[in-house]
Structures are given as C-alpha cells and as structure tokens.
Short mmCIF file of C-alpha atoms and ligand atoms in Angstrom, two decimals:
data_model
loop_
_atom_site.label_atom_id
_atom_site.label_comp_id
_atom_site.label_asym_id
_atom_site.label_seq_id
_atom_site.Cartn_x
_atom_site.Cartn_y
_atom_site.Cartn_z
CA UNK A 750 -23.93 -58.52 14.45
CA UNK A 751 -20.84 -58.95 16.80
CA UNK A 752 -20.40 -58.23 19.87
CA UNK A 753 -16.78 -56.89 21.65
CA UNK A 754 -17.51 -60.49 23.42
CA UNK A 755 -16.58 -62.03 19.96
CA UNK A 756 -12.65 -59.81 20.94
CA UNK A 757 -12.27 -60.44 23.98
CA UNK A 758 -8.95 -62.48 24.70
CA UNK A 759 -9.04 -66.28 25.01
CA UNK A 760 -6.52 -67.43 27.87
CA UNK A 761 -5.93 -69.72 30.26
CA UNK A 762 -4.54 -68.13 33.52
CA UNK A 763 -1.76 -69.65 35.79
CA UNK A 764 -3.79 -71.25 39.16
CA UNK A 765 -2.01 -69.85 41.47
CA UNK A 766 -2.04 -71.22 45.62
CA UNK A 767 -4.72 -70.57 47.19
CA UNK A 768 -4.45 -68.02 49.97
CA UNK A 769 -6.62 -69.03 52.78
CA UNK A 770 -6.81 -66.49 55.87
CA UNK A 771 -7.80 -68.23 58.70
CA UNK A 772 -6.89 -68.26 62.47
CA UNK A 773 -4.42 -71.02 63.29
CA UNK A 774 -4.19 -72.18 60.33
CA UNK A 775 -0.18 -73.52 58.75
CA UNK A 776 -0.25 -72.35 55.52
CA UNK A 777 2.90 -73.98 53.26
CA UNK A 778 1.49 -73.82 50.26
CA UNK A 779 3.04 -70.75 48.62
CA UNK A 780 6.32 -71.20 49.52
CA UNK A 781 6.56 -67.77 51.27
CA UNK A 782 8.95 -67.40 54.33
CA UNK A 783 8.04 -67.74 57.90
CA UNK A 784 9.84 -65.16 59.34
CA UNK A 785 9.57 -61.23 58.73
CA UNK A 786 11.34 -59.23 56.60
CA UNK A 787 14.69 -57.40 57.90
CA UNK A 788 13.85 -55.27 61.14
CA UNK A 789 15.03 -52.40 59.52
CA UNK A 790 11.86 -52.70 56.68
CA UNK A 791 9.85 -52.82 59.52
CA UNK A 792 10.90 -49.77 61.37
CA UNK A 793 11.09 -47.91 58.12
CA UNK A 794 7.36 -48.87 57.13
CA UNK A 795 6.12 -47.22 60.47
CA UNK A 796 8.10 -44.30 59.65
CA UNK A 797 7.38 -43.80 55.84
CA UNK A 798 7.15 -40.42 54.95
CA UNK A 799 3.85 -40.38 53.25
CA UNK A 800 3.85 -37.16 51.40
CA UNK A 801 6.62 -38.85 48.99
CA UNK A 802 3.01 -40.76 47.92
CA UNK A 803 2.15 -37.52 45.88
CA UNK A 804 4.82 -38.33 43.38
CA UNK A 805 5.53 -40.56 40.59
CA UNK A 806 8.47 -42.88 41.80
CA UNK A 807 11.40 -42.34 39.90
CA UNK A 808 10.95 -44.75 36.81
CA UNK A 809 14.57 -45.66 36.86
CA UNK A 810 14.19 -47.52 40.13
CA UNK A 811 17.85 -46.44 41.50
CA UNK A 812 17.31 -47.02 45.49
CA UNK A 813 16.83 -50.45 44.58
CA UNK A 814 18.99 -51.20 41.62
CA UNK A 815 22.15 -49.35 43.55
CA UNK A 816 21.13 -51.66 46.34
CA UNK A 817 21.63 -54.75 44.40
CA UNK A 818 24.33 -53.79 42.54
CA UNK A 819 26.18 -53.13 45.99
CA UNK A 820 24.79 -56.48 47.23
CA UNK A 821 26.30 -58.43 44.27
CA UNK A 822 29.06 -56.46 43.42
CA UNK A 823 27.62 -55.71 40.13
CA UNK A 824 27.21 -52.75 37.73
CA UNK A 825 23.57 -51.20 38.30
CA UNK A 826 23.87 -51.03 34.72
CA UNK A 827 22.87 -54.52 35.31
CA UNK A 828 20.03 -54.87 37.30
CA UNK A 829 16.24 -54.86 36.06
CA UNK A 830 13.74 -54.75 38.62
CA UNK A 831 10.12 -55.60 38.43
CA UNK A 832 6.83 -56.09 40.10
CA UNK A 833 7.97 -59.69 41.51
CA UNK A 834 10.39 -61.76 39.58
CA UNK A 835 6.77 -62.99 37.52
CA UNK A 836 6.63 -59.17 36.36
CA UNK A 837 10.84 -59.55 35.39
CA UNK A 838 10.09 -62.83 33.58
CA UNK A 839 7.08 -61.54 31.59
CA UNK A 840 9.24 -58.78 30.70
CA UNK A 841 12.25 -61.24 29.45
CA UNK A 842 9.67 -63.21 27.61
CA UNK A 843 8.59 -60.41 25.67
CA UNK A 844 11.82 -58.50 25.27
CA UNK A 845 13.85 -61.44 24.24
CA UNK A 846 11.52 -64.61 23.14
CA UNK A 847 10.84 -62.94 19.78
CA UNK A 848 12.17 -65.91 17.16
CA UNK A 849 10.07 -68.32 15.37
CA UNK A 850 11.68 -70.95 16.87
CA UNK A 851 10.51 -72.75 19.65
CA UNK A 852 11.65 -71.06 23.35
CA UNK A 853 12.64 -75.01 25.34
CA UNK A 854 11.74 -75.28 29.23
CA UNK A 855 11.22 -78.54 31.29
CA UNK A 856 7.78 -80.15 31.51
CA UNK A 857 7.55 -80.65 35.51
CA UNK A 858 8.16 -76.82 36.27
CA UNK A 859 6.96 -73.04 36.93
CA UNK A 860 3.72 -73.35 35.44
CA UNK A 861 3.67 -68.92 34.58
CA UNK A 862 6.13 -70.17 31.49
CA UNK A 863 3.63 -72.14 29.40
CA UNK A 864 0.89 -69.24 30.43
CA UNK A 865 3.10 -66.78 29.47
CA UNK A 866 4.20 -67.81 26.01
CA UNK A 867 0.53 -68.79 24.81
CA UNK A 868 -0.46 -65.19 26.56
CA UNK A 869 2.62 -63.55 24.56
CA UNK A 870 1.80 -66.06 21.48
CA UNK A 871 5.38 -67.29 21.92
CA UNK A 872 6.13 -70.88 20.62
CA UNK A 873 7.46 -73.12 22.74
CA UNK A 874 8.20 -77.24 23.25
CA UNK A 875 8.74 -78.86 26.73
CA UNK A 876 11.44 -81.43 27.46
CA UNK A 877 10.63 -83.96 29.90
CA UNK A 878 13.19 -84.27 32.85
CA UNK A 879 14.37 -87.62 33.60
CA UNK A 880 13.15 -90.28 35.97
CA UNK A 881 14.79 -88.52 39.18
CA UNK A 882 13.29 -85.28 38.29
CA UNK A 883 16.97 -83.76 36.32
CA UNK A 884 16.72 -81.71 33.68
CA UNK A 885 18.71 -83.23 31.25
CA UNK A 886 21.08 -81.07 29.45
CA UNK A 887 21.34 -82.41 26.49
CA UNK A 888 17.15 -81.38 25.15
CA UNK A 889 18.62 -78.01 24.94
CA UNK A 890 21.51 -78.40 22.74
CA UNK A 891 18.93 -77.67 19.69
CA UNK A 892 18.29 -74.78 17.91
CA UNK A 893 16.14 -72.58 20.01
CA UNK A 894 14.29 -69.43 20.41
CA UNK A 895 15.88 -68.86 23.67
CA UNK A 896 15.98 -71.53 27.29
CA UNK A 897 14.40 -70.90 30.60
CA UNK A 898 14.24 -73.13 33.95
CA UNK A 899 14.45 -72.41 37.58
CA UNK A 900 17.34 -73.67 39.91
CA UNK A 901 16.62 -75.24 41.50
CA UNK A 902 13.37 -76.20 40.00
CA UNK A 903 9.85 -75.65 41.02
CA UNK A 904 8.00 -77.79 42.28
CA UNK A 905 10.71 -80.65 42.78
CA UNK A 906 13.06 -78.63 44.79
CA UNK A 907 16.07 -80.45 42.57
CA UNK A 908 19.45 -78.17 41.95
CA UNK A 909 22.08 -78.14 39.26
CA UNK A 910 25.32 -77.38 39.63
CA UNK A 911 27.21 -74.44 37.99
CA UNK A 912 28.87 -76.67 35.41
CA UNK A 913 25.77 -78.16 33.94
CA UNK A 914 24.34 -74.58 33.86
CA UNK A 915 27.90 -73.57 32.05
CA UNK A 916 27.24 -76.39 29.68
CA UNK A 917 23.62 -75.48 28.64
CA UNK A 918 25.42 -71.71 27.99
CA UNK A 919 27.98 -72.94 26.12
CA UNK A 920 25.77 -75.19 23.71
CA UNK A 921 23.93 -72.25 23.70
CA UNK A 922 25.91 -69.17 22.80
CA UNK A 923 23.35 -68.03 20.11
CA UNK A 924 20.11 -68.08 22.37
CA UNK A 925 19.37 -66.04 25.48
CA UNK A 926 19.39 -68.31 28.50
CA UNK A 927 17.30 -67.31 31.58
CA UNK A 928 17.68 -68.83 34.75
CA UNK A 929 15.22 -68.43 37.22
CA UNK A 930 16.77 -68.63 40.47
CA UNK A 931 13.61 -67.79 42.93
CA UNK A 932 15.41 -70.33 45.36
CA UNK A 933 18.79 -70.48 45.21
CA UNK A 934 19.15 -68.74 48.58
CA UNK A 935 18.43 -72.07 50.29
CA UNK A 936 21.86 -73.26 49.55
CA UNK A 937 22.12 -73.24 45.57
CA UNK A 938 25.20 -72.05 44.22
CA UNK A 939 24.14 -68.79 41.70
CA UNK A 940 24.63 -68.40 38.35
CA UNK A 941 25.35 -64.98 38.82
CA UNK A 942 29.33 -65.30 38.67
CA UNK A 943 28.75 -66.62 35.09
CA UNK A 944 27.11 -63.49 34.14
CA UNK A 945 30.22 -61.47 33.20
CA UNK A 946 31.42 -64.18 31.02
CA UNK A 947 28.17 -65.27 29.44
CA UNK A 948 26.30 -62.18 27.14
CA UNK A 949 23.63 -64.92 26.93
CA UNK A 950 22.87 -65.43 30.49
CA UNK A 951 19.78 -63.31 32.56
CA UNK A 952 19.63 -64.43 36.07
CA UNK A 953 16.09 -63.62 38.03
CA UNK A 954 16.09 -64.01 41.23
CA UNK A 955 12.60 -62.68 43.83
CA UNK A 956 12.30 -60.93 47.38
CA UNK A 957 9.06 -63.38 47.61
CA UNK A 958 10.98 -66.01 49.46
CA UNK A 959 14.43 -65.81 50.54
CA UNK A 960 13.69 -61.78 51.73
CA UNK A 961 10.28 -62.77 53.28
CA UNK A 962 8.40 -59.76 51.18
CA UNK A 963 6.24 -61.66 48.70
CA UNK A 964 3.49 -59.63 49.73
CA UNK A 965 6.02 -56.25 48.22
CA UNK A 966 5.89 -57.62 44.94
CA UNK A 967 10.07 -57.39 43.84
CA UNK A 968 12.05 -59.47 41.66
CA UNK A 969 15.31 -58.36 39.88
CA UNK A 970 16.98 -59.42 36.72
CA UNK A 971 20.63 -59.54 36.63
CA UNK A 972 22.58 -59.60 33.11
CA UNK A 973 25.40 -57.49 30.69
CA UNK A 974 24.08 -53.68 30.27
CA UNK A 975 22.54 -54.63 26.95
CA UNK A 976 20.20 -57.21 28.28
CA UNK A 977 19.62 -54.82 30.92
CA UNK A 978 19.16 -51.94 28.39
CA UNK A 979 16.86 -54.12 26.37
CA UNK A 980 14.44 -54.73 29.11
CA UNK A 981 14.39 -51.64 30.51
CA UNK A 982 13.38 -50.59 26.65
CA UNK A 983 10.61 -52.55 26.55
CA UNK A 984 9.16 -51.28 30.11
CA UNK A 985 9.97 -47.94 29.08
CA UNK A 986 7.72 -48.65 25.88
CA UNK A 987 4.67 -49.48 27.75
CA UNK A 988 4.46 -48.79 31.74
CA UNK A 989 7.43 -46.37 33.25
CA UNK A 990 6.02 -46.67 36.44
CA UNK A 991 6.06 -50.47 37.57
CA UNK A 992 7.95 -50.44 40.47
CA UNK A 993 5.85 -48.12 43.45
CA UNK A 994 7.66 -45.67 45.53
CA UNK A 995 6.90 -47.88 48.43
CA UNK A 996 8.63 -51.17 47.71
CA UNK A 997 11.56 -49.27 46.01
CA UNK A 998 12.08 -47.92 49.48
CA UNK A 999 11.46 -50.69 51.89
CA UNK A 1000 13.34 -53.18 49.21
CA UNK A 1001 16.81 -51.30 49.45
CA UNK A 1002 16.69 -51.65 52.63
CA UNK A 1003 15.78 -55.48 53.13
CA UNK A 1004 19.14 -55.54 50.91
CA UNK A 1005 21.30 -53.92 53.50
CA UNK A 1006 20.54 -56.23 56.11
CA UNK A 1007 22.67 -59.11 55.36
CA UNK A 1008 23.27 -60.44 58.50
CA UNK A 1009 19.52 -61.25 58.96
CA UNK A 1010 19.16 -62.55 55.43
CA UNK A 1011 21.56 -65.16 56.21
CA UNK A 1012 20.26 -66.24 59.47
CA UNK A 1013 17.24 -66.78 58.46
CA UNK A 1014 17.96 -68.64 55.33
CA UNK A 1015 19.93 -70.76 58.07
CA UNK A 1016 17.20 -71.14 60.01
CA UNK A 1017 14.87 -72.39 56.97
CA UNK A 1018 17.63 -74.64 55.96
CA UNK A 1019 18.02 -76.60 59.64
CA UNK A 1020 14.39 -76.93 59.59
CA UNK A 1021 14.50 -78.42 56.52
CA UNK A 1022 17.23 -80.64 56.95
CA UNK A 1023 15.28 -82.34 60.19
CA UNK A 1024 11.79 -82.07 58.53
CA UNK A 1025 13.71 -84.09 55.62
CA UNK A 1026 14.73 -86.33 58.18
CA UNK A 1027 11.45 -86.45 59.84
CA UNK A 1028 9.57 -87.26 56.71
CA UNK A 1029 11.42 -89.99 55.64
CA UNK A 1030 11.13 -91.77 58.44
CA UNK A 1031 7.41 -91.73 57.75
CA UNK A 1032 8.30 -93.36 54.64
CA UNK A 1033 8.39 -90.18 52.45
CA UNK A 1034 10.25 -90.58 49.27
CA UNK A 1035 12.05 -87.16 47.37
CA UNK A 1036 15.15 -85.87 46.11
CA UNK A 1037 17.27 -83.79 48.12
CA UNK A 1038 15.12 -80.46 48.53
CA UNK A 1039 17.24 -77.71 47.84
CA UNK A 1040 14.99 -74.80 48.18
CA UNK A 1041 12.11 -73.75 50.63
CA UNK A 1042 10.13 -76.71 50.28
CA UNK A 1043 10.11 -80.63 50.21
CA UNK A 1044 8.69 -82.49 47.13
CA UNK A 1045 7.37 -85.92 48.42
CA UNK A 1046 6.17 -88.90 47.32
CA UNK A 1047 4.35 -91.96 49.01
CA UNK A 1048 4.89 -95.33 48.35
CA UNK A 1049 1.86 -96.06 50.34
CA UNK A 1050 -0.20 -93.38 50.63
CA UNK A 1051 -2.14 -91.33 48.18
CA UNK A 1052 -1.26 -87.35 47.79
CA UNK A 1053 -4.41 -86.11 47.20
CA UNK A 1054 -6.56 -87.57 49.87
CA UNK A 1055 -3.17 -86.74 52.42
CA UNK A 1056 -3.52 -83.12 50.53
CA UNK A 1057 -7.22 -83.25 51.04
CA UNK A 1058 -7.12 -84.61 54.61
CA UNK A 1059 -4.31 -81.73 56.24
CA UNK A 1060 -6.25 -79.44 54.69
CA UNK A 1061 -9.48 -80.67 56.62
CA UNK A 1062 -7.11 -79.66 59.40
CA UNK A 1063 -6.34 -76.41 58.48
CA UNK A 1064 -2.43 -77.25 57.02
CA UNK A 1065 -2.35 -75.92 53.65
CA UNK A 1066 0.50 -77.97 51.05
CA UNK A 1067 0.24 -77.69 47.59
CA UNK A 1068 -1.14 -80.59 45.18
CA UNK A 1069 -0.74 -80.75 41.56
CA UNK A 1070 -3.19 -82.42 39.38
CA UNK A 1071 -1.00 -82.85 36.62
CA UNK A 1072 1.04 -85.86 34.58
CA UNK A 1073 4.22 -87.25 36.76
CA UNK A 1074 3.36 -85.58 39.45
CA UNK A 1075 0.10 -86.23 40.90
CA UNK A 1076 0.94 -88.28 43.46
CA UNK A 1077 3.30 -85.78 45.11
CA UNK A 1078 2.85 -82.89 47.55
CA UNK A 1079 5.00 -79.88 47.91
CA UNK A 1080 5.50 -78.73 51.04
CA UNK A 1081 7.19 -75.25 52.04
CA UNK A 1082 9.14 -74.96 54.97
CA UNK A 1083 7.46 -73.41 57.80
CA UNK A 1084 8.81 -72.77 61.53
CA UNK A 1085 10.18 -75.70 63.39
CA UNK A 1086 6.41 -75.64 65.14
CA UNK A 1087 4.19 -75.83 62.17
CA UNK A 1088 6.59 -78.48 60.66
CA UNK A 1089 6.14 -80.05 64.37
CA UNK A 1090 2.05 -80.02 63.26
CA UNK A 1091 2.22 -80.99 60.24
CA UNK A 1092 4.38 -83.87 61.48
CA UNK A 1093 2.21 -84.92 64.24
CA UNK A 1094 -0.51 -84.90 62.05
CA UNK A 1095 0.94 -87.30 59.50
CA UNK A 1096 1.86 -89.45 62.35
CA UNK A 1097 -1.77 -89.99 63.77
CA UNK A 1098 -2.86 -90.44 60.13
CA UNK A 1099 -0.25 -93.17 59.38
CA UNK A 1100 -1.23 -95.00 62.32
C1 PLP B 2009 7.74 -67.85 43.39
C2 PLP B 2009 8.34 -68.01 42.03
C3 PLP B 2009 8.47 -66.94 41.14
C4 PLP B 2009 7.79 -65.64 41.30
O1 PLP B 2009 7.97 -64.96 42.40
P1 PLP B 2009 7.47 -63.48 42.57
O2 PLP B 2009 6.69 -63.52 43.83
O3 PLP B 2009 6.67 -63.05 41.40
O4 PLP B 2009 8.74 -62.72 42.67
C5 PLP B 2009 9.17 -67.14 39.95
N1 PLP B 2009 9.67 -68.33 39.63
C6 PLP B 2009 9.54 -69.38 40.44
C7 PLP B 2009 10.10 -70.68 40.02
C8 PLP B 2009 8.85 -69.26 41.64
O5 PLP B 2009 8.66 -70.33 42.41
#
C-alpha cells in the first residue's frame, strides 16, 4: 500500500543565516542594516489605523507601486512588488524561466537560485567566475533559457559596471535577463536606466537592506509593462493577496524619505570604507566590497575556526561551507561600534 509519504515533495531548502536573539550580541550575518527604517515608518506604525486590518489589501498594490514609480521616475506600469525581492524572484523564475534550455547564473552566488530552479524543476548550468571573483561575460553569450546574477554579487560583494551589464543584454536580446540588485544602494551604479532600452532586462531590487525593513518582507521588480504584466499574471493566477495591507503602507512611505535613505547608505558606506581599511591591516585579503558587507580571506588564518571563535563571543559573520569559498567570511557592515568589536576582537586573537 502507499502512503501520501510516498508524494510528498523531495527538496532541498536554501540554509538561510541563522537568527540568533541574544542580549549584546553583533549580529552581521544577514546583511540587514543597522539603523532603523525612515522616522516617518516609525511614527506611522504607532499610528496605524487598525480597522483597515478587516480588509483584503488591494491586490494591485498601488501605495507602493505609485511610490516607486515616483522614486524612479518610472511608469507604475512597471513595477512588481512582492513579499521580499526572494518572493519577486520566485515569481520571475516561474513566469519567465519556462524554456528547455538551461537558465545560466554564476557558481559563487545567491544560493535561493539553484533552490529555486530544482523547486520550480527549471534546468539550469552554473558558470564559474574567474580567479578574482568576476563574472565573466562571455559564459553567457550561449543560447539560454534566460540569465540571472546579483550586482553586485552575493557573497563576494564584487560590482560590474553598466557596460558589462549592457554587453550581457546585448548578447542576449532573445533571453530575459534578471539582475538582482539587492545591493546596489551601497554605491553600485543601477541597471535601471537600461530598462527603457532593453525589453529583456527585469531589475529586482529589496527594502531588506538598503531601507532597513527586512523584517517587512518587500522587494520590487522593475521592467517594460509586459514583463510587468506577465508577472503580475502569474500572481494573479495563484495568490492575489501577497503583499499585506501593512507593509504596502509603511513601504510607501520608507520611499518618500529620501533624505534619510541616503544618509544612511552614507553612513554604511564610511564604515565600510575604514572597516576595509581596518581589516587589511590585519592582513585581510578581498576585493573591493561594494555592498553591505566585506568578503575576506586569510592568508594565515583559517575562516571557520575565526567564524567559530567570534561566534563563541557572541559576533555572528556568515561562513560558507562550500567549494572556492570556504576559507572566507562575509561580514555585514554594522555600526562603527560593533565593527569597533569585532575589530578588537580579531586583534586579541591575532596576537
Ligand atoms: C538579501 C538578498 C535577497 C532577498 O532579499 P529579501 O529580503 O527577500 O528582499 C535577494 N537577493 C540577494 C542577492 C540577496 O542578498
């Protein structure tokens, strides 16, 4: 006889960061940002009008997708929004990764992209990136079922420039290109001023990091109307109501402070800049980071007892057990004092 245990689906689910909760502890492990969201989410939270709760949230999102449009002087014809840029990019997989052919993505990346494709029973082949950690544009001049990579790229932190991403669109007019720019706040320039001349290109950018409200759950696609159409067809087809009343609200407005988005990106990038500094002077070895977090390397030292020995202390990095890059740690930008911590502690350990 069998059982519904002989149907149950087989997959192997992303690991995500852990998420310790402990007093005094420096957690830069999931990249999240140090500082609150805009004061103005903050003042609206306290006041939320509750009895909106009743009601389904209007399924077409348009607080939020007016607000972005208005932020990046776009159509709102052209802006997605999902539960976190993970629910956007789920959504492009399955909306657009629909060919037999393989869909390409680097081998040192996000790790959701692999999950998602076996999940989603997409085919796809990784391209190794070079020895410095580039992508190299030239493993995605192929026939494809369609391209996807961050920029800059998780978790090495590297950045392309526009033209290379202009060059993987143009040897790529045929295949929908995604670019997953969950970091490109930190001093990336954007693909999004390709995205008028490129019916190929979906840009996905998060709230998670740059807009401190990874705990809101936003991400937004940004495309032509028909991608935009395409996905919103597909969400339509299975779940109207992603996006909840709440973070449609408190998102819109996060987007209208501007000012405070760019100071505190700022801030995040001059503590970077001196932790960079900081590190290599302890003999640290990484590329240029060019989003919230520094991908290092030890000549000397081993990552994983250095992971395994901060986090005796209560300072939480991320390690990855995996080929290339087990010997590295990725470390997210905190507050000038928890950098201060983490570099005292690294000091007395080094001794
Ligand atoms: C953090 C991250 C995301 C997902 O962020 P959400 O919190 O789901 O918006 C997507 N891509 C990359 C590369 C990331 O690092």
């Amino acid at each position: 006889m069998s059982s519904w245990r002989d149907y149950v689906r087989r997959v192997t689910p992303y690991t995500p960061g852990e998420q310790p909760n402990e007093p005094e502890m420096i957690k830069l492990n999931t990249n999240e940002n140090p500082y609150p969201p805009a004061p103005g989410v903050l003042k609206l939270a306290e006041h939320m009008e509750t009895d909106k709760l009743r009601l389904y949230p209007d399924p077409t999102s348009n607080v939020l997708t007016k607000a972005l449009s208005e932020f990046y002087g776009v159509e709102q014809s052209q802006v997605f929004v999902g539960v976190g840029s993970d629910d956007v990019l789920a959504m492009a997989f399955q909306t657009f990764f629909n060919s037999d052919k393989p869909v390409l993505f680097p081998d040192i990346t996000y790790s959701f992209y692999p999950v998602w494709a076996e999940a989603f029973k997409i085919p796809y082949e990784t391209k190794a990136l070079d020895e410095n950690f580039h992508i190299r544009k030239e493993d995605y001049y192929g026939e494809n079922g369609g391209v996807i990579f961050p920029n800059p790229n998780a978790p090495t932190s590297v950045l392309e420039g526009l033209a290379f991403i202009k060059d993987i669109l143009e040897h790529n007019r045929n295949s929908l290109v995604i670019v997953d720019e969950a970091y490109i706040d930190f001093g990336g320039e954007s693909a999004l001023s390709l995205v008028s001349e490129y019916d190929n290109l979906l840009v996905v950018q998060t709230f998670s990091k740059s807009r401190s409200m990874a705990g809101m759950r936003i991400g937004f696609a940004i495309g032509q109307p028909e991608l935009i159409k395409a996905l919103n067809d597909f969400k339509y087809s299975f779940n109207s109501y992603t996006m909840n009343q709440t973070s449609l609200l408190l998102g819109a407005e996060a987007v209208k402070d501007r000012a405070y988005f760019e100071e505190s990106i700022a801030k995040i990038i001059k503590t970077r800049t001196w932790a960079a500094e900081e590190l290599k002077k302890l003999g640290f070895e990484f590329n240029e980071p060019w989003a919230n977090f520094i991908f290092v390397t030890h000549p000397k030292y081993s990552a994983k007892k250095l992971f395994e020995a901060l986090r005796e202390e209560k300072i939480y990095v991320r390690y990855f057990s995996l080929p290339r890059i087990d010997n590295y740690l990725r470390i997210t930008v905190g507050t000038d004092e928890e950098m201060e911590k983490l570099l005292h502690f690294l000091k007395e350990y080094m001794k």
